[in-house]
GROMACS .gro file of C-alpha atoms in nm:
model
  473
    1UNK     CA    1  17.634  -1.453   5.735
    2UNK     CA    2  17.536  -1.305   6.033
    3UNK     CA    3  17.592  -0.991   5.868
    4UNK     CA    4  17.450  -1.054   5.567
    5UNK     CA    5  17.125  -1.212   5.746
    6UNK     CA    6  17.121  -0.835   5.904
    7UNK     CA    7  17.222  -0.661   5.580
    8UNK     CA    8  16.906  -0.854   5.387
    9UNK     CA    9  16.683  -0.803   5.716
   10UNK     CA   10  16.744  -0.438   5.675
   11UNK     CA   11  16.713  -0.392   5.315
   12UNK     CA   12  16.312  -0.613   5.364
   13UNK     CA   13  16.271  -0.363   5.644
   14UNK     CA   14  16.328  -0.099   5.377
   15UNK     CA   15  16.145  -0.208   5.125
   16UNK     CA   16  15.838  -0.266   5.341
   17UNK     CA   17  15.830   0.104   5.448
   18UNK     CA   18  15.948   0.212   5.080
   19UNK     CA   19  15.597   0.033   4.969
   20UNK     CA   20  15.401   0.139   5.224
   21UNK     CA   21  15.569   0.533   5.149
   22UNK     CA   22  15.422   0.493   4.778
   23UNK     CA   23  15.118   0.334   4.868
   24UNK     CA   24  15.012   0.644   5.133
   25UNK     CA   25  15.129   0.784   4.877
   26UNK     CA   26  14.919   0.704   4.585
   27UNK     CA   27  14.607   0.663   4.793
   28UNK     CA   28  14.684   1.060   4.886
   29UNK     CA   29  14.689   1.261   4.628
   30UNK     CA   30  14.369   1.259   4.417
   31UNK     CA   31  14.317   1.175   4.050
   32UNK     CA   32  14.403   1.489   3.841
   33UNK     CA   33  14.009   1.683   3.783
   34UNK     CA   34  13.927   1.758   3.485
   35UNK     CA   35  13.927   2.143   3.423
   36UNK     CA   36  13.574   2.163   3.189
   37UNK     CA   37  13.230   1.992   3.259
   38UNK     CA   38  13.223   1.744   3.045
   39UNK     CA   39  12.849   1.602   3.074
   40UNK     CA   40  13.026   1.328   2.825
   41UNK     CA   41  13.220   1.219   3.137
   42UNK     CA   42  12.944   1.096   3.303
   43UNK     CA   43  12.990   0.720   3.197
   44UNK     CA   44  13.056   0.559   3.489
   45UNK     CA   45  12.761   0.372   3.671
   46UNK     CA   46  12.730   0.384   4.075
   47UNK     CA   47  12.861   0.024   4.135
   48UNK     CA   48  13.201   0.174   3.952
   49UNK     CA   49  13.171   0.499   4.085
   50UNK     CA   50  13.129   0.347   4.468
   51UNK     CA   51  13.429   0.138   4.394
   52UNK     CA   52  13.641   0.439   4.227
   53UNK     CA   53  13.545   0.637   4.567
   54UNK     CA   54  13.648   0.290   4.827
   55UNK     CA   55  13.975   0.295   4.545
   56UNK     CA   56  14.052   0.653   4.584
   57UNK     CA   57  14.022   0.666   4.955
   58UNK     CA   58  14.314   0.367   5.050
   59UNK     CA   59  14.039   0.127   5.113
   60UNK     CA   60  14.131   0.154   5.414
   61UNK     CA   61  13.900  -0.089   5.514
   62UNK     CA   62  13.882  -0.464   5.342
   63UNK     CA   63  13.532  -0.530   5.261
   64UNK     CA   64  13.356  -0.833   5.340
   65UNK     CA   65  13.482  -1.194   5.170
   66UNK     CA   66  13.762  -0.976   5.037
   67UNK     CA   67  13.554  -0.761   4.735
   68UNK     CA   68  13.691  -0.431   4.786
   69UNK     CA   69  13.980  -0.633   4.547
   70UNK     CA   70  13.906  -0.607   4.146
   71UNK     CA   71  14.134  -0.873   4.039
   72UNK     CA   72  14.022  -1.104   4.380
   73UNK     CA   73  14.188  -1.129   4.706
   74UNK     CA   74  14.257  -1.509   4.895
   75UNK     CA   75  14.024  -1.730   5.003
   76UNK     CA   76  13.805  -1.692   5.333
   77UNK     CA   77  13.970  -1.700   5.663
   78UNK     CA   78  14.330  -1.597   5.465
   79UNK     CA   79  14.455  -1.207   5.505
   80UNK     CA   80  14.647  -1.219   5.251
   81UNK     CA   81  15.014  -1.284   5.417
   82UNK     CA   82  15.258  -1.021   5.532
   83UNK     CA   83  15.167  -0.601   5.498
   84UNK     CA   84  15.360  -0.579   5.163
   85UNK     CA   85  15.191  -0.794   4.949
   86UNK     CA   86  14.882  -0.607   5.127
   87UNK     CA   87  15.033  -0.216   4.997
   88UNK     CA   88  15.188  -0.346   4.708
   89UNK     CA   89  14.750  -0.423   4.627
   90UNK     CA   90  14.631  -0.082   4.700
   91UNK     CA   91  14.928   0.116   4.552
   92UNK     CA   92  14.789  -0.115   4.236
   93UNK     CA   93  14.431  -0.045   4.299
   94UNK     CA   94  14.491   0.343   4.409
   95UNK     CA   95  14.645   0.392   4.006
   96UNK     CA   96  14.417   0.178   3.859
   97UNK     CA   97  14.133   0.445   4.033
   98UNK     CA   98  14.363   0.764   3.910
   99UNK     CA   99  14.360   0.659   3.527
  100UNK     CA  100  13.993   0.573   3.559
  101UNK     CA  101  13.934   0.892   3.706
  102UNK     CA  102  14.186   1.133   3.550
  103UNK     CA  103  14.129   1.024   3.190
  104UNK     CA  104  13.919   1.410   3.083
  105UNK     CA  105  14.181   1.602   3.214
  106UNK     CA  106  14.325   1.717   2.894
  107UNK     CA  107  14.057   1.960   2.756
  108UNK     CA  108  14.053   1.834   2.404
  109UNK     CA  109  14.059   1.475   2.488
  110UNK     CA  110  13.743   1.308   2.462
  111UNK     CA  111  13.612   1.074   2.720
  112UNK     CA  112  13.583   0.745   2.723
  113UNK     CA  113  13.350   0.610   2.495
  114UNK     CA  114  13.065   0.330   2.535
  115UNK     CA  115  13.084   0.028   2.233
  116UNK     CA  116  13.035   0.179   1.905
  117UNK     CA  117  12.723  -0.019   1.748
  118UNK     CA  118  12.831  -0.269   1.411
  119UNK     CA  119  12.760   0.067   1.152
  120UNK     CA  120  13.028   0.246   1.290
  121UNK     CA  121  12.847   0.588   1.269
  122UNK     CA  122  12.628   0.531   1.577
  123UNK     CA  123  12.630   0.776   1.811
  124UNK     CA  124  12.770   0.720   2.200
  125UNK     CA  125  12.557   0.645   2.372
  126UNK     CA  126  12.592   0.723   2.774
  127UNK     CA  127  12.377   0.416   3.033
  128UNK     CA  128  11.997   0.557   3.119
  129UNK     CA  129  12.144   0.494   3.481
  130UNK     CA  130  12.421   0.777   3.482
  131UNK     CA  131  12.362   1.049   3.607
  132UNK     CA  132  12.588   1.233   3.714
  133UNK     CA  133  12.895   1.479   3.581
  134UNK     CA  134  13.248   1.304   3.651
  135UNK     CA  135  13.447   1.612   3.674
  136UNK     CA  136  13.284   1.879   3.893
  137UNK     CA  137  13.348   2.260   4.042
  138UNK     CA  138  13.143   2.305   4.302
  139UNK     CA  139  12.926   2.251   4.561
  140UNK     CA  140  12.625   2.036   4.510
  141UNK     CA  141  12.314   2.321   4.447
  142UNK     CA  142  11.932   2.161   4.390
  143UNK     CA  143  11.732   2.302   4.179
  144UNK     CA  144  11.414   2.537   4.357
  145UNK     CA  145  11.174   2.752   4.200
  146UNK     CA  146  11.244   3.045   4.166
  147UNK     CA  147  11.134   3.402   4.066
  148UNK     CA  148  11.269   3.595   3.756
  149UNK     CA  149  11.196   3.828   3.474
  150UNK     CA  150  11.088   3.547   3.269
  151UNK     CA  151  10.832   3.400   3.552
  152UNK     CA  152  10.429   3.462   3.498
  153UNK     CA  153  10.203   3.389   3.262
  154UNK     CA  154   9.924   3.150   3.203
  155UNK     CA  155   9.910   2.865   2.990
  156UNK     CA  156   9.902   2.955   2.660
  157UNK     CA  157   9.782   2.633   2.438
  158UNK     CA  158  10.050   2.552   2.136
  159UNK     CA  159   9.873   2.477   1.796
  160UNK     CA  160   9.714   2.084   1.726
  161UNK     CA  161   9.956   1.909   1.723
  162UNK     CA  162  10.220   2.071   1.905
  163UNK     CA  163  10.502   1.911   2.056
  164UNK     CA  164  10.405   1.758   2.457
  165UNK     CA  165  10.621   1.995   2.606
  166UNK     CA  166  10.648   1.919   2.984
  167UNK     CA  167  10.902   2.030   3.151
  168UNK     CA  168  11.060   1.728   3.316
  169UNK     CA  169  11.425   1.810   3.523
  170UNK     CA  170  11.692   1.569   3.527
  171UNK     CA  171  11.792   1.416   3.806
  172UNK     CA  172  12.048   1.575   4.057
  173UNK     CA  173  12.344   1.433   4.094
  174UNK     CA  174  12.298   1.251   4.499
  175UNK     CA  175  12.672   1.364   4.737
  176UNK     CA  176  12.609   0.972   4.981
  177UNK     CA  177  12.897   0.803   4.930
  178UNK     CA  178  13.047   1.102   4.752
  179UNK     CA  179  13.406   1.273   4.743
  180UNK     CA  180  13.395   1.662   4.816
  181UNK     CA  181  13.729   1.662   4.659
  182UNK     CA  182  13.609   1.571   4.315
  183UNK     CA  183  13.300   1.735   4.367
  184UNK     CA  184  13.308   2.050   4.079
  185UNK     CA  185  13.069   2.033   3.854
  186UNK     CA  186  12.765   1.848   4.047
  187UNK     CA  187  12.579   2.185   4.114
  188UNK     CA  188  12.586   2.241   3.648
  189UNK     CA  189  12.493   1.991   3.418
  190UNK     CA  190  12.310   1.869   3.195
  191UNK     CA  191  12.359   1.501   3.247
  192UNK     CA  192  12.378   1.216   3.078
  193UNK     CA  193  11.992   1.244   3.078
  194UNK     CA  194  11.933   1.502   2.921
  195UNK     CA  195  12.038   1.372   2.588
  196UNK     CA  196  11.881   1.141   2.367
  197UNK     CA  197  11.967   0.912   2.011
  198UNK     CA  198  11.782   1.166   1.787
  199UNK     CA  199  11.719   0.789   1.629
  200UNK     CA  200  11.530   0.678   1.943
  201UNK     CA  201  11.250   0.959   1.848
  202UNK     CA  202  10.979   0.812   1.677
  203UNK     CA  203  10.855   1.001   1.353
  204UNK     CA  204  10.598   1.291   1.402
  205UNK     CA  205  10.456   1.626   1.254
  206UNK     CA  206  10.452   1.765   1.562
  207UNK     CA  207  10.539   2.133   1.508
  208UNK     CA  208  10.321   2.204   1.230
  209UNK     CA  209   9.922   2.190   1.192
  210UNK     CA  210   9.703   2.148   0.908
  211UNK     CA  211   9.644   2.482   0.685
  212UNK     CA  212   9.259   2.476   0.568
  213UNK     CA  213   9.148   2.696   0.285
  214UNK     CA  214   9.124   3.028   0.434
  215UNK     CA  215   9.451   2.979   0.611
  216UNK     CA  216   9.759   3.179   0.462
  217UNK     CA  217  10.099   2.951   0.326
  218UNK     CA  218  10.309   3.127   0.204
  219UNK     CA  219  10.692   3.278   0.368
  220UNK     CA  220  10.868   3.585   0.431
  221UNK     CA  221  11.238   3.469   0.533
  222UNK     CA  222  11.459   3.774   0.724
  223UNK     CA  223  11.822   3.725   0.613
  224UNK     CA  224  12.051   3.817   0.868
  225UNK     CA  225  12.385   3.664   0.904
  226UNK     CA  226  12.469   3.391   1.212
  227UNK     CA  227  12.627   3.667   1.459
  228UNK     CA  228  13.002   3.673   1.331
  229UNK     CA  229  13.071   4.010   1.405
  230UNK     CA  230  13.053   3.872   1.777
  231UNK     CA  231  12.725   4.048   1.941
  232UNK     CA  232  12.708   3.878   2.286
  233UNK     CA  233  12.598   4.009   2.599
  234UNK     CA  234  12.383   3.836   2.878
  235UNK     CA  235  12.154   4.089   2.906
  236UNK     CA  236  11.698   4.092   2.816
  237UNK     CA  237  11.560   4.449   2.780
  238UNK     CA  238  11.221   4.277   2.726
  239UNK     CA  239  11.216   4.099   3.034
  240UNK     CA  240  11.538   4.263   3.261
  241UNK     CA  241  11.511   4.595   3.146
  242UNK     CA  242  11.815   4.864   3.211
  243UNK     CA  243  11.944   4.550   3.394
  244UNK     CA  244  12.279   4.408   3.318
  245UNK     CA  245  12.353   4.124   3.359
  246UNK     CA  246  11.986   4.081   3.400
  247UNK     CA  247  11.962   3.753   3.239
  248UNK     CA  248  12.282   3.514   3.362
  249UNK     CA  249  12.330   3.387   3.056
  250UNK     CA  250  12.493   3.460   2.738
  251UNK     CA  251  12.313   3.548   2.415
  252UNK     CA  252  12.359   3.548   2.097
  253UNK     CA  253  12.194   3.881   1.877
  254UNK     CA  254  12.157   3.909   1.533
  255UNK     CA  255  11.979   4.182   1.314
  256UNK     CA  256  11.986   4.512   1.524
  257UNK     CA  257  12.334   4.627   1.611
  258UNK     CA  258  12.257   4.791   1.954
  259UNK     CA  259  12.074   4.527   2.153
  260UNK     CA  260  12.194   4.587   2.497
  261UNK     CA  261  12.027   4.606   2.821
  262UNK     CA  262  11.924   4.988   2.869
  263UNK     CA  263  11.716   4.937   2.451
  264UNK     CA  264  11.442   5.160   2.377
  265UNK     CA  265  11.167   5.218   2.082
  266UNK     CA  266  11.395   5.528   1.963
  267UNK     CA  267  11.709   5.345   2.004
  268UNK     CA  268  11.628   5.050   1.866
  269UNK     CA  269  11.529   5.271   1.573
  270UNK     CA  270  11.811   5.448   1.478
  271UNK     CA  271  12.046   5.136   1.520
  272UNK     CA  272  12.241   4.954   1.271
  273UNK     CA  273  12.148   4.622   1.165
  274UNK     CA  274  12.253   4.288   1.029
  275UNK     CA  275  11.950   4.247   0.825
  276UNK     CA  276  11.869   4.322   0.462
  277UNK     CA  277  11.570   4.509   0.350
  278UNK     CA  278  11.669   4.805   0.612
  279UNK     CA  279  11.504   4.461   0.875
  280UNK     CA  280  11.603   4.690   1.208
  281UNK     CA  281  11.430   4.390   1.410
  282UNK     CA  282  11.615   4.214   1.709
  283UNK     CA  283  11.637   3.860   1.714
  284UNK     CA  284  11.837   3.703   2.049
  285UNK     CA  285  11.854   3.343   2.146
  286UNK     CA  286  12.078   3.181   2.476
  287UNK     CA  287  12.450   3.019   2.341
  288UNK     CA  288  12.545   2.673   2.313
  289UNK     CA  289  12.934   2.601   2.449
  290UNK     CA  290  13.099   2.308   2.358
  291UNK     CA  291  13.164   2.157   2.745
  292UNK     CA  292  13.525   1.997   2.624
  293UNK     CA  293  13.695   2.324   2.613
  294UNK     CA  294  13.837   2.476   2.888
  295UNK     CA  295  13.667   2.851   2.848
  296UNK     CA  296  13.493   3.058   3.122
  297UNK     CA  297  13.512   2.864   3.407
  298UNK     CA  298  13.533   3.116   3.671
  299UNK     CA  299  13.184   3.188   3.528
  300UNK     CA  300  12.958   3.283   3.836
  301UNK     CA  301  12.672   3.158   3.701
  302UNK     CA  302  12.847   2.816   3.621
  303UNK     CA  303  12.797   2.871   3.151
  304UNK     CA  304  13.135   2.716   3.133
  305UNK     CA  305  13.281   2.646   2.780
  306UNK     CA  306  13.336   2.736   2.417
  307UNK     CA  307  13.067   2.933   2.312
  308UNK     CA  308  12.945   2.736   1.987
  309UNK     CA  309  12.814   3.032   1.696
  310UNK     CA  310  12.589   2.872   1.445
  311UNK     CA  311  12.599   2.762   1.156
  312UNK     CA  312  12.341   2.880   1.018
  313UNK     CA  313  12.048   3.066   1.102
  314UNK     CA  314  11.691   3.122   0.988
  315UNK     CA  315  11.436   3.344   1.067
  316UNK     CA  316  11.107   3.227   0.852
  317UNK     CA  317  10.784   3.444   0.939
  318UNK     CA  318  10.478   3.196   0.852
  319UNK     CA  319  10.099   3.203   0.754
  320UNK     CA  320   9.817   3.100   0.931
  321UNK     CA  321   9.646   2.766   0.969
  322UNK     CA  322   9.285   2.859   0.937
  323UNK     CA  323   9.319   3.298   0.830
  324UNK     CA  324   9.503   3.561   0.680
  325UNK     CA  325   9.792   3.713   0.911
  326UNK     CA  326   9.761   4.179   0.959
  327UNK     CA  327  10.080   4.332   1.045
  328UNK     CA  328  10.203   4.325   1.378
  329UNK     CA  329  10.307   4.669   1.532
  330UNK     CA  330  10.611   4.844   1.523
  331UNK     CA  331  10.841   4.758   1.862
  332UNK     CA  332  10.641   4.426   1.953
  333UNK     CA  333  10.839   4.228   2.180
  334UNK     CA  334  10.768   3.876   2.180
  335UNK     CA  335  10.921   3.635   2.408
  336UNK     CA  336  10.918   3.198   2.324
  337UNK     CA  337  10.973   2.927   2.525
  338UNK     CA  338  11.117   2.960   2.941
  339UNK     CA  339  11.382   3.062   3.055
  340UNK     CA  340  11.294   2.860   3.434
  341UNK     CA  341  11.078   2.532   3.220
  342UNK     CA  342  11.317   2.339   3.472
  343UNK     CA  343  11.194   2.509   3.761
  344UNK     CA  344  10.848   2.658   3.656
  345UNK     CA  345  10.755   2.385   3.521
  346UNK     CA  346  10.596   2.327   3.119
  347UNK     CA  347  10.347   2.568   3.065
  348UNK     CA  348  10.520   2.774   2.889
  349UNK     CA  349  10.770   2.525   2.826
  350UNK     CA  350  10.823   2.564   2.421
  351UNK     CA  351  11.210   2.313   2.364
  352UNK     CA  352  11.232   2.212   1.992
  353UNK     CA  353  11.538   2.043   1.947
  354UNK     CA  354  11.615   1.771   1.646
  355UNK     CA  355  11.912   1.707   1.395
  356UNK     CA  356  11.949   1.792   1.038
  357UNK     CA  357  11.791   1.565   0.813
  358UNK     CA  358  11.540   1.394   1.114
  359UNK     CA  359  11.345   1.696   1.104
  360UNK     CA  360  11.026   1.553   1.124
  361UNK     CA  361  11.130   1.383   1.501
  362UNK     CA  362  11.143   1.646   1.801
  363UNK     CA  363  11.268   1.613   2.110
  364UNK     CA  364  11.286   1.851   2.429
  365UNK     CA  365  11.583   1.642   2.530
  366UNK     CA  366  11.941   1.760   2.323
  367UNK     CA  367  11.974   1.507   2.054
  368UNK     CA  368  12.206   1.329   2.014
  369UNK     CA  369  12.283   1.391   1.607
  370UNK     CA  370  12.469   1.099   1.359
  371UNK     CA  371  12.776   1.188   1.169
  372UNK     CA  372  12.754   1.434   0.895
  373UNK     CA  373  12.393   1.607   1.101
  374UNK     CA  374  12.359   1.908   1.273
  375UNK     CA  375  12.231   1.988   1.605
  376UNK     CA  376  11.868   2.240   1.560
  377UNK     CA  377  11.684   2.396   1.733
  378UNK     CA  378  11.315   2.539   1.637
  379UNK     CA  379  11.163   2.796   1.835
  380UNK     CA  380  10.852   2.902   1.730
  381UNK     CA  381  10.721   3.230   1.850
  382UNK     CA  382  10.336   3.324   2.002
  383UNK     CA  383  10.117   3.479   1.709
  384UNK     CA  384   9.753   3.570   1.773
  385UNK     CA  385   9.794   3.926   1.893
  386UNK     CA  386   9.541   4.212   2.071
  387UNK     CA  387   9.520   4.408   1.865
  388UNK     CA  388   9.622   4.657   2.101
  389UNK     CA  389   9.920   4.653   2.306
  390UNK     CA  390  10.306   4.566   2.224
  391UNK     CA  391  10.396   4.437   2.536
  392UNK     CA  392  10.233   4.329   2.881
  393UNK     CA  393  10.373   4.268   3.257
  394UNK     CA  394  10.431   3.887   3.183
  395UNK     CA  395  10.556   3.987   2.854
  396UNK     CA  396  10.280   3.680   2.741
  397UNK     CA  397   9.931   3.743   2.719
  398UNK     CA  398   9.950   4.010   2.482
  399UNK     CA  399  10.044   3.786   2.246
  400UNK     CA  400   9.959   3.347   2.300
  401UNK     CA  401  10.016   3.090   2.041
  402UNK     CA  402   9.681   2.928   1.812
  403UNK     CA  403   9.428   2.712   1.948
  404UNK     CA  404   9.358   2.349   1.889
  405UNK     CA  405   9.339   2.330   1.467
  406UNK     CA  406   9.574   2.655   1.438
  407UNK     CA  407   9.310   2.935   1.501
  408UNK     CA  408   9.348   3.195   1.689
  409UNK     CA  409   9.140   3.282   2.061
  410UNK     CA  410   8.845   3.483   2.049
  411UNK     CA  411   8.959   3.840   2.087
  412UNK     CA  412   9.273   3.836   1.926
  413UNK     CA  413   9.367   3.821   1.494
  414UNK     CA  414   9.726   3.638   1.326
  415UNK     CA  415  10.010   3.791   1.291
  416UNK     CA  416  10.310   3.682   1.066
  417UNK     CA  417  10.428   3.343   1.336
  418UNK     CA  418  10.834   3.397   1.353
  419UNK     CA  419  10.958   3.085   1.329
  420UNK     CA  420  11.375   3.036   1.435
  421UNK     CA  421  11.615   2.790   1.303
  422UNK     CA  422  11.922   2.756   1.430
  423UNK     CA  423  12.232   2.480   1.382
  424UNK     CA  424  12.481   2.392   1.484
  425UNK     CA  425  12.861   2.124   1.483
  426UNK     CA  426  12.875   2.060   1.829
  427UNK     CA  427  13.130   1.808   1.942
  428UNK     CA  428  13.084   1.418   1.984
  429UNK     CA  429  12.834   1.325   2.263
  430UNK     CA  430  12.701   1.429   2.543
  431UNK     CA  431  12.937   1.719   2.566
  432UNK     CA  432  12.728   2.039   2.446
  433UNK     CA  433  12.458   2.315   2.667
  434UNK     CA  434  12.276   2.560   2.686
  435UNK     CA  435  12.356   2.872   2.881
  436UNK     CA  436  12.111   2.942   3.126
  437UNK     CA  437  12.010   3.001   3.490
  438UNK     CA  438  12.218   2.818   3.716
  439UNK     CA  439  11.947   2.655   3.917
  440UNK     CA  440  11.825   2.533   3.594
  441UNK     CA  441  12.154   2.300   3.577
  442UNK     CA  442  12.137   2.352   3.132
  443UNK     CA  443  11.833   2.129   3.108
  444UNK     CA  444  11.748   2.202   2.727
  445UNK     CA  445  11.380   2.233   2.892
  446UNK     CA  446  11.482   2.561   2.953
  447UNK     CA  447  11.539   2.666   2.587
  448UNK     CA  448  11.390   3.039   2.468
  449UNK     CA  449  11.416   3.337   2.280
  450UNK     CA  450  11.322   3.656   2.175
  451UNK     CA  451  11.215   3.894   1.945
  452UNK     CA  452  11.117   4.278   1.930
  453UNK     CA  453  10.994   4.427   1.588
  454UNK     CA  454  11.137   4.718   1.418
  455UNK     CA  455  11.092   4.656   1.056
  456UNK     CA  456  10.961   4.947   0.874
  457UNK     CA  457  10.609   4.944   0.759
  458UNK     CA  458  10.632   4.968   0.415
  459UNK     CA  459  10.854   4.616   0.471
  460UNK     CA  460  10.640   4.452   0.744
  461UNK     CA  461  10.295   4.537   0.448
  462UNK     CA  462  10.612   4.363   0.243
  463UNK     CA  463  10.616   4.056   0.430
  464UNK     CA  464  10.184   4.061   0.527
  465UNK     CA  465  10.144   4.022   0.155
  466UNK     CA  466  10.418   3.752   0.052
  467UNK     CA  467  10.239   3.527   0.300
  468UNK     CA  468   9.848   3.621   0.285
  469UNK     CA  469   9.895   3.552  -0.158
  470UNK     CA  470  10.125   3.219  -0.083
  471UNK     CA  471  10.444   3.332  -0.169
  472UNK     CA  472  10.768   3.212  -0.104
  473UNK     CA  473  11.029   3.567   0.034
   0.00000   0.00000   0.00000
């Protein structure tokens, strides 16, 4: 009998040790880290994040009144009995934390979704108070104002009725209490607060000014494709000429086939084009990426994910609200928006986001569109030229936006206004992002685009006639 008791005691001791080892293993091995940086995974509230961090750290210290046990602890004054039971509780809670944190580890696996609205067509809603991504790639970087090629320029007033485009940087994730081993994408952005359900944006007529009797109502569309030939580079020959990777984010190009950091008037004029009617102009903008896909993960500027090519690209030249338009000079260079608006402020910001079917609702945030609707970027360019210069030191003062009522400021003349409209099919939920400078945290207010006019003079004359005669060409 004594032998049996000794055997039972030995087995019990081994069970206690084994339970402790298993618990220690669960505690010491963190949850599987997601290889991508998907903003949709930022669904945990601050209190949930703290609870998960306690679980990952093995609950080394007990909270008052047993608050660290999600299932509840013994009444006050009881310590829970033997050590094996406590170890088993730690193992269970550690596994629970692993399941919660590791759910987004697969490249294409959907992140945990919030409750759907009754019509089942509703968009995924992320809690407004949650602004930190769950999966992360680098240490936290605090955005600070920087001086770069796109800085500068005097604030220019937009047309009457233009949307308010005050740049408001998204809150940076706080580092207090964070598990540094699980802090890989904290500095990348965007955050769930950078997204909005398009149906929560009030309707308005923000993009179009009224046209008076002397206005020019016609339009001309230059058909240049959607960049199926894959013309991409991180250059910008307008604001950073001769500098490879001067933009620090990837651009999509349509039109001129030769555009890169070293483009000149002569090289552009000699190149081929994707546009009809011999339009050799160059049109470019930062790409959008699917953040659910593990691509470009080692990019030094944090532009990670799979590039999404636009489903449609419309390059429309429009008239002026109060006057006829005159021809643009060849090789005129124009930029719109501010690639550093998140740190520069909103003086030059021109971001305008919406969804197909909801184009009377304009926002400076990334829109969450209902199923069947596509994300849309609308990029309007300045159109009041000083009559002399094809560029200026800040790339802005030689051509400005119309003022109140849509009229051009004194000393300038109206030229055809370029409007780019780009549509995209994006992953469901807040899981896409605009390429950006690293310190801009992929804030949607940094949307921008560039254009250089390389139309033959004869084609430009045709464009002007279409617009001034009220035709659609």
